[in-house]
XYZ file of C-alpha atoms in Angstrom:
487
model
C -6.332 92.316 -74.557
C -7.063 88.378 -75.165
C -9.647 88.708 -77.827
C -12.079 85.250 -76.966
C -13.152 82.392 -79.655
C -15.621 83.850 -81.510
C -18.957 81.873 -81.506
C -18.975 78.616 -83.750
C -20.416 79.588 -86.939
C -23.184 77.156 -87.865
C -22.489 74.339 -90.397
C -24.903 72.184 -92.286
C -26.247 68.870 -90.788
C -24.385 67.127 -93.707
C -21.010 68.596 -91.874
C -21.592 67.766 -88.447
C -19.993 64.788 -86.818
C -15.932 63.960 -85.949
C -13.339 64.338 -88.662
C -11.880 60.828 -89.182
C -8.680 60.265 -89.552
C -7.087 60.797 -93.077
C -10.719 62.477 -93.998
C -10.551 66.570 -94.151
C -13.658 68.112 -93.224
C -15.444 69.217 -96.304
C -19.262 69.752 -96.805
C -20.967 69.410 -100.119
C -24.306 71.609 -101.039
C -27.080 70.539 -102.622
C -27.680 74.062 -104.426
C -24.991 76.504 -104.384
C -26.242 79.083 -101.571
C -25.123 82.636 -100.926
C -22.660 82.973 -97.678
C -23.842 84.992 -95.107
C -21.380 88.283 -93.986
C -19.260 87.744 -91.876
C -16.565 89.484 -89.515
C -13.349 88.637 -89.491
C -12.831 86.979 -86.713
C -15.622 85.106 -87.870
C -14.283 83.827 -90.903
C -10.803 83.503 -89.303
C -12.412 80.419 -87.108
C -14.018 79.172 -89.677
C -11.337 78.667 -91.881
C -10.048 76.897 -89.240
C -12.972 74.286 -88.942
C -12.752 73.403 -92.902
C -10.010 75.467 -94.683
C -10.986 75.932 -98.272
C -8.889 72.716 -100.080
C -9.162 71.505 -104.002
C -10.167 67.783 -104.316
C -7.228 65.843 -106.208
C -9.135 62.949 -108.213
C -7.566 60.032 -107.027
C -6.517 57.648 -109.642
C -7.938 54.285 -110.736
C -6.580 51.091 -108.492
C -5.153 49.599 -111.679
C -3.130 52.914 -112.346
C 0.436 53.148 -110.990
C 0.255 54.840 -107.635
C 3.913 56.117 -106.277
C 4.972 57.057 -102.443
C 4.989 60.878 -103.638
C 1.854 60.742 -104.834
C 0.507 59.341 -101.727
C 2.406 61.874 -99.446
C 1.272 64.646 -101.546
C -2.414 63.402 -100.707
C -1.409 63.696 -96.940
C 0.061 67.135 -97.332
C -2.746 68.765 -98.903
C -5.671 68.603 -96.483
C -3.343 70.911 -94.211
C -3.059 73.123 -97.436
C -3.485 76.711 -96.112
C -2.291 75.730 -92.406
C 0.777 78.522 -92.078
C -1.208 80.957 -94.108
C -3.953 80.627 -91.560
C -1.654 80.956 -88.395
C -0.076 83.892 -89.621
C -3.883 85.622 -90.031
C -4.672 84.557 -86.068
C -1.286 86.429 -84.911
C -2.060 89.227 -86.930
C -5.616 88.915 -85.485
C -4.400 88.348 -81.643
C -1.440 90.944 -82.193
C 1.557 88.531 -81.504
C 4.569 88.124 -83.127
C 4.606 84.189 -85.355
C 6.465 81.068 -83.620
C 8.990 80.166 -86.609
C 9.552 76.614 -85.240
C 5.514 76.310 -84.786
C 5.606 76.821 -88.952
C 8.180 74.696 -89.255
C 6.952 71.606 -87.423
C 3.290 71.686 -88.395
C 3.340 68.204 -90.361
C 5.085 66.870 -87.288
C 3.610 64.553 -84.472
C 5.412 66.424 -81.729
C 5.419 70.012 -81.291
C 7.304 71.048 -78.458
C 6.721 75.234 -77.468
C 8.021 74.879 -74.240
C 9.686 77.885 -72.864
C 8.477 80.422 -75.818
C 7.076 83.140 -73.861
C 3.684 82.499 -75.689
C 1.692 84.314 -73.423
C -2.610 83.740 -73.408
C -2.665 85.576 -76.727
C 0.074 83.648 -78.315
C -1.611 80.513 -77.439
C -4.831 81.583 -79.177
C -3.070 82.060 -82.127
C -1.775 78.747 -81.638
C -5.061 76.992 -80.899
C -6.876 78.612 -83.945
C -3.806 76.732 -86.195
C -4.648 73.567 -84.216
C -8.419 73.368 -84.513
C -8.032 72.058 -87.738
C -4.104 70.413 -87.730
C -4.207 66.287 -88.089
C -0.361 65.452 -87.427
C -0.176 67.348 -84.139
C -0.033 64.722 -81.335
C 1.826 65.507 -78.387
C 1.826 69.219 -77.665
C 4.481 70.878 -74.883
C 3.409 74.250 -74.068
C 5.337 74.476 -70.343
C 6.209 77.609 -69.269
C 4.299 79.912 -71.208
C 2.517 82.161 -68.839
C -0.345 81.215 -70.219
C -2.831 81.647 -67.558
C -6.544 80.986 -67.009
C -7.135 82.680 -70.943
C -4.770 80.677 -73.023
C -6.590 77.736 -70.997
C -9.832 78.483 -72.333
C -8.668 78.291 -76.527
C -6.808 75.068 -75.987
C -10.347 73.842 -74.305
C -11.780 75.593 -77.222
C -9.733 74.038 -79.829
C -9.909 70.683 -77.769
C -13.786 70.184 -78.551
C -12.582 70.582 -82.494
C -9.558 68.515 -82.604
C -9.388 64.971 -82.492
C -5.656 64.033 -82.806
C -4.482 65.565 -80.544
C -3.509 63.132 -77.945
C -0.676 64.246 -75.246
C -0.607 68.157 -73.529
C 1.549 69.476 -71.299
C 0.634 72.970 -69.837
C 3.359 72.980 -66.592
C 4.491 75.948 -65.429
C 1.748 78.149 -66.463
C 0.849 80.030 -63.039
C -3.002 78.596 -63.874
C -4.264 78.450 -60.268
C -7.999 78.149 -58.784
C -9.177 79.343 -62.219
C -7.373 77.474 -64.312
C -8.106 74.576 -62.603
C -12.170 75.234 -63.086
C -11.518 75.492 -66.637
C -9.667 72.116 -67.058
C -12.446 70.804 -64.855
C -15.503 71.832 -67.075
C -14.015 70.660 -69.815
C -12.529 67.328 -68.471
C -16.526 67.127 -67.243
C -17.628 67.130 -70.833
C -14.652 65.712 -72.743
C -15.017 64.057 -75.810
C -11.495 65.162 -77.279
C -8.581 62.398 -78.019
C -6.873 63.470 -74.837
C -5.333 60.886 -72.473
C -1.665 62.267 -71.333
C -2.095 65.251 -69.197
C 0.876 67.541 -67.104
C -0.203 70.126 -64.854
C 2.909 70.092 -62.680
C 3.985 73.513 -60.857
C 1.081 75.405 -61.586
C -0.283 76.585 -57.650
C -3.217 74.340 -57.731
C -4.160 73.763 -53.671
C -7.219 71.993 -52.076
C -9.978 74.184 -53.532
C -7.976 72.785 -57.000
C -7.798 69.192 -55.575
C -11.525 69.088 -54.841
C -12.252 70.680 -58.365
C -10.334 67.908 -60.355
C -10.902 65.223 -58.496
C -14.582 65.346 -58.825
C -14.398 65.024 -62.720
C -11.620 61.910 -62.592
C -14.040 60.387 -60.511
C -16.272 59.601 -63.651
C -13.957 61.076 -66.555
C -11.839 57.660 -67.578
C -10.261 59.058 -70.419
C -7.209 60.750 -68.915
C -4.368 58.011 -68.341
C -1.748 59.308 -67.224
C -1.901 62.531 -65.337
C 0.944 64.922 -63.580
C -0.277 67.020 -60.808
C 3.688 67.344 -59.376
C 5.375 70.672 -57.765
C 1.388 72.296 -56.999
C 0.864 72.736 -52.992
C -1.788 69.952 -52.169
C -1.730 68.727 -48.800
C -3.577 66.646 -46.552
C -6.999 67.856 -47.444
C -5.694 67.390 -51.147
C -4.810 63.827 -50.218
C -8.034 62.975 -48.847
C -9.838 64.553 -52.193
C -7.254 62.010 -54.123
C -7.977 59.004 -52.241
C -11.362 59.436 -52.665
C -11.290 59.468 -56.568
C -8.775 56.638 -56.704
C -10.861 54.716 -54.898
C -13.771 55.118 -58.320
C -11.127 56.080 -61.131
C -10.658 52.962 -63.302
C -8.918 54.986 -66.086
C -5.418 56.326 -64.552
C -2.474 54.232 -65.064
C 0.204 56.812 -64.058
C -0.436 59.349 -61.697
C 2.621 62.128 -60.198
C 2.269 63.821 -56.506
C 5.770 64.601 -56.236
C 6.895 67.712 -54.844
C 3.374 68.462 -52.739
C 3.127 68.444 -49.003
C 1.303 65.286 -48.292
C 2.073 64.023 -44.790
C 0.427 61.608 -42.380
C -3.212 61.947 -42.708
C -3.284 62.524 -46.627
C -0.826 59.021 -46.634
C -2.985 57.103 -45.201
C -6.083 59.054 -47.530
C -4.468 58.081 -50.234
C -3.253 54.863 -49.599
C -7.210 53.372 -48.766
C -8.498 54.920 -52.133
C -5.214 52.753 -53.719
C -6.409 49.532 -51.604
C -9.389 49.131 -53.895
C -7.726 50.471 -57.382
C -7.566 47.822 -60.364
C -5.833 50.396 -62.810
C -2.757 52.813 -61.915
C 0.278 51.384 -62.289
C 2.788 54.052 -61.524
C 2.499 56.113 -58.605
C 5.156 58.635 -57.630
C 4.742 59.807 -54.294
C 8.738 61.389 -53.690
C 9.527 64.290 -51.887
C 6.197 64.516 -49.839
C 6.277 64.339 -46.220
C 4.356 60.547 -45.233
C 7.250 59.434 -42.524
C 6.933 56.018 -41.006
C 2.981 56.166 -40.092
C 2.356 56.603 -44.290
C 4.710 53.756 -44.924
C 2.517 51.760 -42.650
C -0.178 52.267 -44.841
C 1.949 51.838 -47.843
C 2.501 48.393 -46.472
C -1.091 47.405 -46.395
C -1.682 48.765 -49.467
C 1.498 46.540 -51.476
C -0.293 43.903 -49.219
C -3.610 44.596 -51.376
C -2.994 46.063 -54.113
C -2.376 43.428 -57.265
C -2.073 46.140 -59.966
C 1.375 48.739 -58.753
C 4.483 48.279 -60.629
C 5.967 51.448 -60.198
C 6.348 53.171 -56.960
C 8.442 56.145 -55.653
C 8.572 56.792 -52.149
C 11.728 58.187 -52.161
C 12.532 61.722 -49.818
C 9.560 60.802 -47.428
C 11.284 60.790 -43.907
C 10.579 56.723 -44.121
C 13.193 55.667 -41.264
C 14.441 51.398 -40.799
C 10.781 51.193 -38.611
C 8.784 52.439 -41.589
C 10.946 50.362 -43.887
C 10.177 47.291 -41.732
C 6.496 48.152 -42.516
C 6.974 48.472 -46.555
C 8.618 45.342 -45.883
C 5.640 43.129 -45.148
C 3.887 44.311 -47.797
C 6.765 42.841 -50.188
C 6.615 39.432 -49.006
C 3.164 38.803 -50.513
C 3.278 41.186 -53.108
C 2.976 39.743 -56.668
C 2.927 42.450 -59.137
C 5.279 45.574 -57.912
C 8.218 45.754 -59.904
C 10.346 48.951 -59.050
C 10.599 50.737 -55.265
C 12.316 53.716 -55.120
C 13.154 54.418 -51.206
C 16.627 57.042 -52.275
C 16.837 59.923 -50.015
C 15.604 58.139 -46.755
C 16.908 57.746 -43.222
C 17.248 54.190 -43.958
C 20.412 52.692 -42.957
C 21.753 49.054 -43.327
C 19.521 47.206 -40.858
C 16.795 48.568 -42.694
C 17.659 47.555 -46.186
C 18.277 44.297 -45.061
C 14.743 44.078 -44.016
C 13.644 44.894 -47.194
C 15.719 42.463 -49.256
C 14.875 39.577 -47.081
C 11.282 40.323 -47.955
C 11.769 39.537 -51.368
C 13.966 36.717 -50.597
C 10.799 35.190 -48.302
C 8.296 35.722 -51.453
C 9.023 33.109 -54.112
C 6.286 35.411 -55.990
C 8.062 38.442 -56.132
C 8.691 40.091 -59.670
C 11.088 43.024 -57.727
C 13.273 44.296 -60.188
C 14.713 46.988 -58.799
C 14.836 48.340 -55.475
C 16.210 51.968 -54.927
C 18.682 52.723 -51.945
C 21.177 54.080 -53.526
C 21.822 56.427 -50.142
C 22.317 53.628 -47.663
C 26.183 52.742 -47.430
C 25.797 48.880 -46.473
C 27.974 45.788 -44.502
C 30.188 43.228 -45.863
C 27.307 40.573 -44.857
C 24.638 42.780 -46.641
C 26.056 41.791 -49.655
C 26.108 38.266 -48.860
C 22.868 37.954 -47.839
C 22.178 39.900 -51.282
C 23.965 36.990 -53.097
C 21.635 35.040 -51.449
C 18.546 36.867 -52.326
C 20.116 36.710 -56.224
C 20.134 33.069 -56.489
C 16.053 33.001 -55.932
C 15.214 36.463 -57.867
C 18.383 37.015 -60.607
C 16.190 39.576 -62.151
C 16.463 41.904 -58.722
C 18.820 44.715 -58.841
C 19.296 46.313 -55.750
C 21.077 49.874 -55.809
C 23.331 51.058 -52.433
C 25.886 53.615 -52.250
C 28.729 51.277 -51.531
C 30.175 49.184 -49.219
C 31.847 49.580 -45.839
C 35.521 47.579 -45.547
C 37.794 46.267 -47.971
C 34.755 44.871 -49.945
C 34.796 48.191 -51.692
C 37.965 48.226 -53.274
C 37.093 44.474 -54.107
C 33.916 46.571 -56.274
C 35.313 48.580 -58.225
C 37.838 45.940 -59.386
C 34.735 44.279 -61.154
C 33.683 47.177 -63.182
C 35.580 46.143 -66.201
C 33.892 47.746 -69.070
C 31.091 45.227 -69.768
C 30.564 46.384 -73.793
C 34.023 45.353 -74.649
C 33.963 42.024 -72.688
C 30.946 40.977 -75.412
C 32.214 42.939 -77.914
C 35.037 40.716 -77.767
C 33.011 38.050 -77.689
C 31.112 39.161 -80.980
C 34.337 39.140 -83.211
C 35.888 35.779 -81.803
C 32.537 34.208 -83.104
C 31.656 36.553 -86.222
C 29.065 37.624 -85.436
C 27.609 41.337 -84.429
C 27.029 42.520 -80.722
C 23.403 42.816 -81.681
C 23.198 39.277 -82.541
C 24.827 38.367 -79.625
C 21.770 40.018 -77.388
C 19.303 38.600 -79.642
C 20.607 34.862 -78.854
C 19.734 35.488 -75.443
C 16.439 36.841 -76.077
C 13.492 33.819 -76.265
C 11.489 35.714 -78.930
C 14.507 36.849 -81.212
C 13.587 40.369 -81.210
C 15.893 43.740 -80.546
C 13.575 44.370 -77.263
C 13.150 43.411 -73.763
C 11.936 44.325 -70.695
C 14.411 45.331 -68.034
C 13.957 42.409 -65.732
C 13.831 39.478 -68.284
C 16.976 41.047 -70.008
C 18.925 41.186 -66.122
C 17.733 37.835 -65.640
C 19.119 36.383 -69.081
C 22.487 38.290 -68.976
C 22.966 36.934 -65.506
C 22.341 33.170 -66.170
C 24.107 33.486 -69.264
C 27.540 31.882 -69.463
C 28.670 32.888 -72.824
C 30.516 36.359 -71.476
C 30.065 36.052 -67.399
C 29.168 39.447 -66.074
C 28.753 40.579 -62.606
C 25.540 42.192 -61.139
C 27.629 45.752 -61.389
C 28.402 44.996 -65.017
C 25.057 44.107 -65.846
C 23.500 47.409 -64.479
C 26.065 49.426 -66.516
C 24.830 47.763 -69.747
C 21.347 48.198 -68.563
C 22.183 51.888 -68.620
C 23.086 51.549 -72.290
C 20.070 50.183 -73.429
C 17.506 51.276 -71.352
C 14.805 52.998 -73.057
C 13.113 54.390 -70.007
C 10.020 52.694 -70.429
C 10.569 49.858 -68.712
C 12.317 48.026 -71.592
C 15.835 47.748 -73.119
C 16.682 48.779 -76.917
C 19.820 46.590 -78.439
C 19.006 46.850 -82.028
C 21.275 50.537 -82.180
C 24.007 47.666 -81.965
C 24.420 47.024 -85.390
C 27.916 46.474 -86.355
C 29.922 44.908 -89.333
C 30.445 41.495 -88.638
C 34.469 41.040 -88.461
């Protein structure tokens, strides 16, 4: 049986307040008092809001201060930490997480997949009430259920580094979603990163969350993929994108959105100046949601990111995206894979971006659509007025395709090459081409300066396939791995 938080024991008014960062919480008396009794679940919590820690006197400025002696100041207001988790599982009756010891000073603790169970996560959340180096925790498939939610809420209200959860996977339902709702209600925790995917929220879940995000501006990015919203979900999620202005990233993926919770959806977006990402694959919004999809790209000044892909869009709801994308000035990356699109339809789309001399398209997913000999040329075309576009297709029907994979000449050794005819290294090389003479770039600047660069010509295929190499998937390429020995 899940034994619950015991109540907060009361602290002095010189101990209330947030812990600040680099400051353990410690309380000093005026006149030494007696303690009161406790139980020991009692005084198991509250050596987790201040365990007991011996002040180091820190050394005069003028003294000589070393790097050890600075980490060692770090280290020791977690003094206590391990000895303190092992009490909790010996409270809760679990067996102790070995890599949860071991990572402790760590930033990222990832327990996905460690059949914690709720009572394993108390213990876990009683170690983390009073942990500072803890910032992104995984905790996916767990079981953890509606009582493991309530001590990570618990510990949540205590902890104030802790920045990034993800509790997938953790069969939570109707329950669990109340829970994450009260709390996200009164939140005052660090928390802005937040994955729920695959955990049976429906509608009655839908309505519960989207309430709070309404008003709660604190969570920015949020994953509600692989639950079972549908249209009555949709409409509850248009309706608090249309007041959010905290969300930048939001996933749907995987739910069963079709026509009417589209369109829901799409008129909250219409009015949204924050979210950024939106990934709406494998949903069910056919051509009559890409109609509203248009009007929204038409509208909307603040998507970059957006994944339609496996949504039954045919070439008529592809001609409807397209209008949106010849006035659209900020999207960046649209992901159409896995739809009945064929080549008629793709070319709709690229001439879109051809017509808008605004368009900052840098990549455009249709990488099921097997396209024409004049596709491509009209592609060329579109090139010469956006070179940072990349458009992705399966291939290409007639002899052109033969003529394609005779320019996938490994594009690393062309300027590797390069690099030792000039002495120089291959990371040097990149950083020539970059305006700012740093190691990073984002995707679309670095495709537009490797293909107006004439110092080791590259095709467009070439170009993705270094792209690949680099790409940091955030949005931005990574070249400064490429240090080499100049020859």
């Amino acid at each position: 049986m899940c034994i619950p938080f015991p109540p907060k024991p009361t602290l002095p008014r010189a101990c209330e307040g947030r812990i600040t960062a680099g400051s353990p919480r410690v309380c000093q008396y005026e006149t030494p008092t007696e303690p009161a009794p406790q139980s020991s679940d009692e005084a198991l919590y509250s050596e987790a809001e201040a365990p007991q820690t011996v002040r180091k006197v820190k050394p005069d400025r003028e003294n000589s201060e070393t790097d050890l002696e600075i980490e060692d100041n770090e280290k020791f207001f977690t003094t206590g930490q391990k000895e303190l988790y092992l009490e909790a599982c010996k409270l809760v009756g679990v067996v102790p997480v070995s890599y949860f010891i071991r990572n402790m000073e760590e930033s990222y603790m990832n327990l996905n997949h460690h059949g914690l169970g709720p009572r394993g996560t108390k213990a876990i959340a009683i170690a983390l009430v009073s942990n500072t180096t803890v910032t992104k925790l995984e905790l996916e498939d767990n079981g953890i259920t509606e009582e493991g939610i309530l001590s990570l809420v618990e510990m949540l209200q205590e902890n104030y580094y802790l920045q990034e959860m993800n509790i997938s996977n953790n069969q939570l339902g109707l329950k669990g979603a109340r829970i994450i709702s009260d709390f996200l209600e009164t939140n005052t925790s660090s928390i802005w990163s937040l994955e729920l995917s695959g955990n049976d929220f429906k509608e009655e879940s839908a309505a519960l969350l989207c309430q709070v995000l309404s008003s709660n501006y604190r969570i920015k990015k949020l994953d509600l993929s692989h639950n079972q919203f549908s249209d009555v979900g949709g409409e509850h999620l248009g309706q608090m994108l249309a007041t959010n202005v905290g969300l930048t990233s939001l996933d749907l993926s995987w739910n069963h959105f079709h026509t009417r919770g589209a369109v829901a959806l799409c008129n909250g977006l219409r009015g949204n100046v924050t979210l950024t990402k939106l990934n709406l694959s494998m949903n069910g919004l056919g051509n009559e949601g890409a109609l509203a999809l248009g009007e929204v790209l038409r509208l909307n000044s603040c998507l970059v990111y957006l994944d339609v892909s496996g949504n039954d869009i045919s070439n008529e709801g592809a001609s409807k995206i397209s209008r949106g994308l010849e006035s659209n000035e900020s999207l960046k990356v649209l992901k159409l894979f896995l739809n009945p699109i064929s080549v008629d339809g793709a070319l709709l789309l690229i001439l879109s971006i051809k017509r808008n001399p605004k368009s900052r398209m840098e990549e455009l997913d249709i990488s099921n659509v097997l396209v024409s000999e004049q596709f491509v040329k009209t592609l060329d075309g579109v090139y010469a007025v956006h070179p940072q576009l990349d458009v992705v297709f399966k291939g290409v029907q007639g002899p052109s395709a033969k003529n394609i994979n005779s320019l996938l000449t490994n594009p690393m050794k062309l300027i590797q090459s390069y690099a030792d005819r000039h002495g120089i290294t291959v990371e040097d090389f990149f950083k020539s081409l970059n305006p700012t003479g740093t190691t990073r770039m984002s995707v679309g600047d670095f495709q537009k300066v490797m293909i107006e660069q004439n110092k080791v010509p590259l095709n467009r295929y070439q170009v993705r396939e270094v792209i690949k190499r680099l790409d940091e998937k955030t949005g931005m390429v990574n070249f400064s791995f490429l240090k080499t020995v100049k020859p």
